[in-house]
C-alpha positions as a printed NumPy array, in Angstrom:
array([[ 89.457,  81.896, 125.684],
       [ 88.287,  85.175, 127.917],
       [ 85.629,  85.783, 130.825],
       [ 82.807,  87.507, 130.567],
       [ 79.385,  87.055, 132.367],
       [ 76.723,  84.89 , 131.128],
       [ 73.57 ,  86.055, 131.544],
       [ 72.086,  82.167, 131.312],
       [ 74.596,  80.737, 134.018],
       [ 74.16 ,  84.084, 135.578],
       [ 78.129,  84.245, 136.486],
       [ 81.49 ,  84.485, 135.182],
       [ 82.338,  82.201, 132.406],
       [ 85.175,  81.162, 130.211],
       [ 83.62 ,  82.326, 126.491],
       [ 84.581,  80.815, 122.564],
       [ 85.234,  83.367, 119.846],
       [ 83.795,  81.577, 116.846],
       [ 85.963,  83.628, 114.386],
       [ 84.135,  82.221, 111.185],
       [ 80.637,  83.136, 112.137],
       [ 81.517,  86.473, 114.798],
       [ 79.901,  84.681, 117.886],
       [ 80.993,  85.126, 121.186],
       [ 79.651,  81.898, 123.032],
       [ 79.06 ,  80.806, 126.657],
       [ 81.631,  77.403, 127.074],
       [ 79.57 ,  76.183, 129.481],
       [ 75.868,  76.793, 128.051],
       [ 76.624,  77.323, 124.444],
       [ 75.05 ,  80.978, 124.69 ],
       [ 75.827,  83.189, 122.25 ],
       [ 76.532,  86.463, 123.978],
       [ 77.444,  88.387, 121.26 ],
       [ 76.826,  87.886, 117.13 ],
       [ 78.536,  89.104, 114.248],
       [ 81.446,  90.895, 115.835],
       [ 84.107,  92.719, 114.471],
       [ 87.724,  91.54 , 114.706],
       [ 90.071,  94.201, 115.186],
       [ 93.393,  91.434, 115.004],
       [ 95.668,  91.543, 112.406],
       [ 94.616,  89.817, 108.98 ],
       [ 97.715,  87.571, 109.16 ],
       [ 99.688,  86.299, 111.603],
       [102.179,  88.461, 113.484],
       [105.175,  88.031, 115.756],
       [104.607,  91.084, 117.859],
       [102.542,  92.012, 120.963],
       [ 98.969,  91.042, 118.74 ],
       [ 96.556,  92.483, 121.68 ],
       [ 98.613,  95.979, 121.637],
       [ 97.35 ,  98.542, 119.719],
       [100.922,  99.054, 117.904],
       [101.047,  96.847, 115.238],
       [102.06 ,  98.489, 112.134],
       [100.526,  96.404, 109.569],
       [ 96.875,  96.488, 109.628],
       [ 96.455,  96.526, 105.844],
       [ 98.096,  98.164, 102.773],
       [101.457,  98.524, 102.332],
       [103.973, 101.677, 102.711],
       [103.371, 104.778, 101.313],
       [105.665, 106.256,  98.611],
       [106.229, 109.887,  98.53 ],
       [107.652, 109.876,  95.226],
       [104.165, 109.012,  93.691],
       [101.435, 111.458,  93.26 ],
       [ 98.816, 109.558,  95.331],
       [101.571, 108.321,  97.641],
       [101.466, 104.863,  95.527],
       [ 97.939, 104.031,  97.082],
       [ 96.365, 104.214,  94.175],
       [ 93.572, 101.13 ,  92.821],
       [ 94.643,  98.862,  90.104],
       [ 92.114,  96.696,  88.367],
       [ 93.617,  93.205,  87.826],
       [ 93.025,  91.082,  84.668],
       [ 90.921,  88.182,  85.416],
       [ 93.166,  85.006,  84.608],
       [ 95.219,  86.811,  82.867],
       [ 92.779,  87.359,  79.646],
       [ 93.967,  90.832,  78.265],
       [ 91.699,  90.921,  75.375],
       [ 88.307,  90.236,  77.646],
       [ 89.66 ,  92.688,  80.317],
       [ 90.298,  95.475,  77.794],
       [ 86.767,  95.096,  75.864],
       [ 84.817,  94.906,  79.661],
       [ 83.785,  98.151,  81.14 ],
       [ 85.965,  98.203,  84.004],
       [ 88.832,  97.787,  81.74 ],
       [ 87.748, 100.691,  79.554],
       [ 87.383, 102.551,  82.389],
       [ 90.606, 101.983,  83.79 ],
       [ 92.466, 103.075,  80.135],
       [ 90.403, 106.26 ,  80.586],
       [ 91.948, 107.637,  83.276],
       [ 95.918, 107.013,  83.188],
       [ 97.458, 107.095,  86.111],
       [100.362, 109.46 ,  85.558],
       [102.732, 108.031,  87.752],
       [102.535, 104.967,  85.132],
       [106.161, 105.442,  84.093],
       [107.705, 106.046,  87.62 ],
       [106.387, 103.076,  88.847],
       [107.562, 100.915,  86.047],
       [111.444, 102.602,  86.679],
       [111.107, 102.172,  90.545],
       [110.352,  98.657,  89.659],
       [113.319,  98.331,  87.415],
       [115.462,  99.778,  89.931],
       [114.22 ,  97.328,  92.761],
       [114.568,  94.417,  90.288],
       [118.378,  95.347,  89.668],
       [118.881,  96.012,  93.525],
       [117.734,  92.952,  94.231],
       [120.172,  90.72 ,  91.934],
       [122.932,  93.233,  93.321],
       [121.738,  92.58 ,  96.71 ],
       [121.781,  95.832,  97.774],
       [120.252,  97.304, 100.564],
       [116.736,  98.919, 100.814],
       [118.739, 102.621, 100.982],
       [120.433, 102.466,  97.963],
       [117.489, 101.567,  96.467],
       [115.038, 104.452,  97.592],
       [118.206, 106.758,  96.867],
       [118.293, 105.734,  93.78 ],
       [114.433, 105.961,  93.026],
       [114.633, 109.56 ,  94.339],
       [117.752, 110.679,  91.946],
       [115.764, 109.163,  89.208],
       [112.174, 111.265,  89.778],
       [114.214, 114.357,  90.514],
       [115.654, 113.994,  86.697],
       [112.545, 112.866,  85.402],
       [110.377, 115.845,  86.725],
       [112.899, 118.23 ,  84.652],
       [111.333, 116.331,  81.556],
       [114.438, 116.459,  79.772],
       [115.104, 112.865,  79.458],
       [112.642, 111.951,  76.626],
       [114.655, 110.044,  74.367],
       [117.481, 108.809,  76.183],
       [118.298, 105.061,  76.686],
       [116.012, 104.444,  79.859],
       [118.277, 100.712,  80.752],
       [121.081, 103.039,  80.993],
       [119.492, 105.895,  82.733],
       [118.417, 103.828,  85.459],
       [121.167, 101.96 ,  85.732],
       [123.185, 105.022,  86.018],
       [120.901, 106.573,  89.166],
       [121.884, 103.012,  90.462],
       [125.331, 103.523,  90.035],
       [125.087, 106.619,  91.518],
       [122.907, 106.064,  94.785],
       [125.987, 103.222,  95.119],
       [128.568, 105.834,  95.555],
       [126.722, 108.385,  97.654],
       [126.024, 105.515, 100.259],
       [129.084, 104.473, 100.533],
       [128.619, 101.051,  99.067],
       [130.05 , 101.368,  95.528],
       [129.659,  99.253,  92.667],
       [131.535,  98.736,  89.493],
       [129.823,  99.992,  86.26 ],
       [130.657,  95.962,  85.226],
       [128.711,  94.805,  88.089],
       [125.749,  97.321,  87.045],
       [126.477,  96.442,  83.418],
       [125.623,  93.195,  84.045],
       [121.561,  93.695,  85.682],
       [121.125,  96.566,  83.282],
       [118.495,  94.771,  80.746],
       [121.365,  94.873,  77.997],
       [122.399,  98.47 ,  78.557],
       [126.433,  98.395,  77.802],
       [128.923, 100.822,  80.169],
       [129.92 , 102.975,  77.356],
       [125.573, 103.988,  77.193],
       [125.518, 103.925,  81.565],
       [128.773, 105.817,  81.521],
       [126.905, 108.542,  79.458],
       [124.049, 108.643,  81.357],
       [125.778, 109.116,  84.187],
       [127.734, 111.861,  83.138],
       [124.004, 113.594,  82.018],
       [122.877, 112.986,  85.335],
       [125.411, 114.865,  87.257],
       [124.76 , 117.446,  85.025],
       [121.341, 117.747,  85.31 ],
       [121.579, 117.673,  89.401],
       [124.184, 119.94 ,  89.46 ],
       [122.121, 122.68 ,  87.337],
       [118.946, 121.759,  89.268],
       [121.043, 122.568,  92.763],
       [123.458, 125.199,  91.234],
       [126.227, 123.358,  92.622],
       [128.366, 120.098,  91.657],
       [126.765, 116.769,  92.987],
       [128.804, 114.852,  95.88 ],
       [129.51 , 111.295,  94.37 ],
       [131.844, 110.177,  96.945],
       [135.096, 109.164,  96.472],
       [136.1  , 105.201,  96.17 ],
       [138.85 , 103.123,  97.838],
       [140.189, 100.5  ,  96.31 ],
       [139.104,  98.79 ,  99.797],
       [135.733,  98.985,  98.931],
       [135.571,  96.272,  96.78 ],
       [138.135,  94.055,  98.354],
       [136.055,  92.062, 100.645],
       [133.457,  91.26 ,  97.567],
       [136.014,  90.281,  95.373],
       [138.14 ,  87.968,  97.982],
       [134.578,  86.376,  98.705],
       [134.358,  86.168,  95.214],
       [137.466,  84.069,  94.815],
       [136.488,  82.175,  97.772],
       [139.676,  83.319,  99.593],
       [140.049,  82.586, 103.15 ],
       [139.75 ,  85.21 , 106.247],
       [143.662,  84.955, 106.705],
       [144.1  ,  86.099, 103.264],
       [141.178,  88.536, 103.324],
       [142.582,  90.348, 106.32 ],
       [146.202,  90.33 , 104.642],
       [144.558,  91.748, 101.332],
       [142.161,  94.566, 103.16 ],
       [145.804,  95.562, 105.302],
       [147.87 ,  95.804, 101.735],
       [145.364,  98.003, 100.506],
       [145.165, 100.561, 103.05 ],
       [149.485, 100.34 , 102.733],
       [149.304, 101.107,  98.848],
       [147.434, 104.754,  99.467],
       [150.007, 105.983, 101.204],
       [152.249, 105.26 ,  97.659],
       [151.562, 107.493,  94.284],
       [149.973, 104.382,  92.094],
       [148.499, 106.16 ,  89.291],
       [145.826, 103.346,  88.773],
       [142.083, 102.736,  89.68 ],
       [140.771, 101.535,  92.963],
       [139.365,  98.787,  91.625],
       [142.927,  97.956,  89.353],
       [144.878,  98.313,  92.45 ],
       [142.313,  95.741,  94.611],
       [142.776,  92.796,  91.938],
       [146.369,  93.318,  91.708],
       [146.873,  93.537,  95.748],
       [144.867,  90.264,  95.362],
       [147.525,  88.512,  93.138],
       [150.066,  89.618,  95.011],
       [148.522,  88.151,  98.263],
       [147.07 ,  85.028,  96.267],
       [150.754,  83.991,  94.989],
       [151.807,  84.339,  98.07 ],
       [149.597,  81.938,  99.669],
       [149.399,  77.831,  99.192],
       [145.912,  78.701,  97.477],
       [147.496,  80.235,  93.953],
       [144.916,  81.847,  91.969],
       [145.422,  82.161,  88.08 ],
       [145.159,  85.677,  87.127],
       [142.313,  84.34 ,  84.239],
       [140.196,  83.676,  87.779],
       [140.948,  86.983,  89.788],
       [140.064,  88.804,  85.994],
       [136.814,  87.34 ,  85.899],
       [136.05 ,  88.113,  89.947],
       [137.147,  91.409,  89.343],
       [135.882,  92.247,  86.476],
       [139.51 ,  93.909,  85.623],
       [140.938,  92.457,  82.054],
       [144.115,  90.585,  82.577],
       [146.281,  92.975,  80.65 ],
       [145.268,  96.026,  83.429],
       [145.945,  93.582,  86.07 ],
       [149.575,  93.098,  85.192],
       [150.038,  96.841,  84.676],
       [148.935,  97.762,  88.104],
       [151.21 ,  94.746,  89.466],
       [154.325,  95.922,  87.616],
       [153.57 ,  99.491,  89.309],
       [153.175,  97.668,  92.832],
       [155.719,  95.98 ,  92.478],
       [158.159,  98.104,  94.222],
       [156.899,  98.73 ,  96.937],
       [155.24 ,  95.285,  98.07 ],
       [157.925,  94.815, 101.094],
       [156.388,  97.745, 102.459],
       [152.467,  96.916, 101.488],
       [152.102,  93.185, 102.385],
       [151.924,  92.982, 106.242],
       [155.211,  90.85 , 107.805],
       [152.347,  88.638, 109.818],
       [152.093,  87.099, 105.825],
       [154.998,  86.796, 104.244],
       [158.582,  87.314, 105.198],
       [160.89 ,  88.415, 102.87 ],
       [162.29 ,  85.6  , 101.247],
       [158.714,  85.361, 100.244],
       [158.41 ,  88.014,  98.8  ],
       [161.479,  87.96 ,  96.651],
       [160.188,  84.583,  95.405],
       [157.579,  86.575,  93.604],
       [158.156,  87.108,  89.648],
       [159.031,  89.686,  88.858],
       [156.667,  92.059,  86.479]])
């Protein structure tokens, strides 16, 4: 309820806004001081300040400058879902006619947002990803090429250049059936193609085997004391020449710390967190062996701990 002056009680009065009809009425006379109005509100309700003037979300959604029309553009909808009426009607002809030509881009930026989403990454990685993908798609020379793996690839890219890297496994396994040997490939393409577009090589980023440590503890369901033991060992084993991968030397740091804990993990477990095959995993142990007094932090273990553990 407002004020406003009523022209039959010839005063001040508190008025109604009858939202369904647009009538401002008199409360006390039943007046209707003003018919058909407009409401300027927000269509739905909000959580913000609604009688400001800065709400951002009067109607339509974000705009995409990726898209040719800024992804504004009308689509037609099928009524119920009956393709075969909808095509032979003349708004469906009509709508054939004139292709929109960011048809394709749309459909990958959907892909991508589909596989973000069952990654749960963030909304970044995603838009970084969408924008590596139309800058190799508007040199129109990846006709033919596996588009699962292509897009998983820009993925698996926009991962590493945010910091927040994934393992081609983990993007193996959202990528609609494309394997890593096919992403792997189309990776490789795309740093070519970026680096000839910019004349320069393309910045991936460089991983740490700490990068995927707190994932892959969570993974395992491994406690915080263990977590923070396992995050500490890592940081240790860089200072050491361990010719392995990050992501070898993270599940083998987590065996190491796992065995030494009351919580033993079986090394078929931390291979499936991992995504690291068993074989690798005792590899990289046998190399960290020697130097695990120095790598596990003395809050953990003591020594006659750690000479308790097998040997590789």
């Amino acid at each position: 309820m407002s004020d406003a002056f009523c022209s039959d009680c010839k005063r001040h009065t508190e008025v109604v806004f009858d939202h369904s009809a647009g009538d401002t009425v008199c409360s006390e006379c039943g007046l209707v001081l003003e018919s058909h109005s407009i409401d300027e509100t927000s269509e739905w309700r909000t959580f913000a300040n609604e009688s400001g003037d800065n709400d951002p979300v009067r109607v339509g959604g974000p705009s995409n400058p990726l898209l040719t029309d800024g992804g504004l553009s009308t689509v037609i909808a099928k009524p119920n879902g009956a393709s075969a009426e909808f095509l032979s009607s003349s708004l469906g002809r009509w709508q054939n006619r004139g292709a929109n030509p960011d048809r394709g881009l749309i459909l990958a930026f959907k892909t991508i947002a589909t596989m973000s989403d069952r990654l749960g990454l963030v909304a970044t990685i995603k838009d970084r990803a969408n924008e590596i993908y139309k800058r190799v798609e508007d040199q129109k020379s990846s006709r033919g090429r596996n588009q699962d793996a292509l897009l998983a690839a820009c993925l698996y890219i926009a991962c590493r250049q945010e910091d927040k890297p994934r393992t081609v496994k983990e993007i193996c396994s959202v990528a609609n059936g494309a394997t890593k040997k096919e992403i792997g490939r189309a990776k490789e393409y795309i740093v070519k193609q970026l680096g000839l577009e910019k004349g320069q090589s393309v910045e991936m980023g460089t991983i740490h085997a700490g990068d995927f440590m707190r994932r892959f503890c969570s993974n395992l369901g491994m406690n915080n004391q263990a977590v923070k033991a396992a995050q500490e060992a890592v940081q240790k084993s860089e200072e050491f020449d361990i010719r392995r991968s990050p992501i070898s030397i993270a599940a083998a740091v987590i065996y190491i710390i796992t065995q030494l804990s009351d919580d033993k993990k079986p090394l078929k477990d931390i291979s499936v967190a991992t995504g690291v095959a068993e074989g690798t995993i005792r590899n990289s142990y046998k190399d960290l062996y020697p130097h695990v007094s120095k790598i596990i932090p003395n809050w953990y273990a003591k020594e006659e701990d750690l000479k308790n553990l097998c040997s590789p």
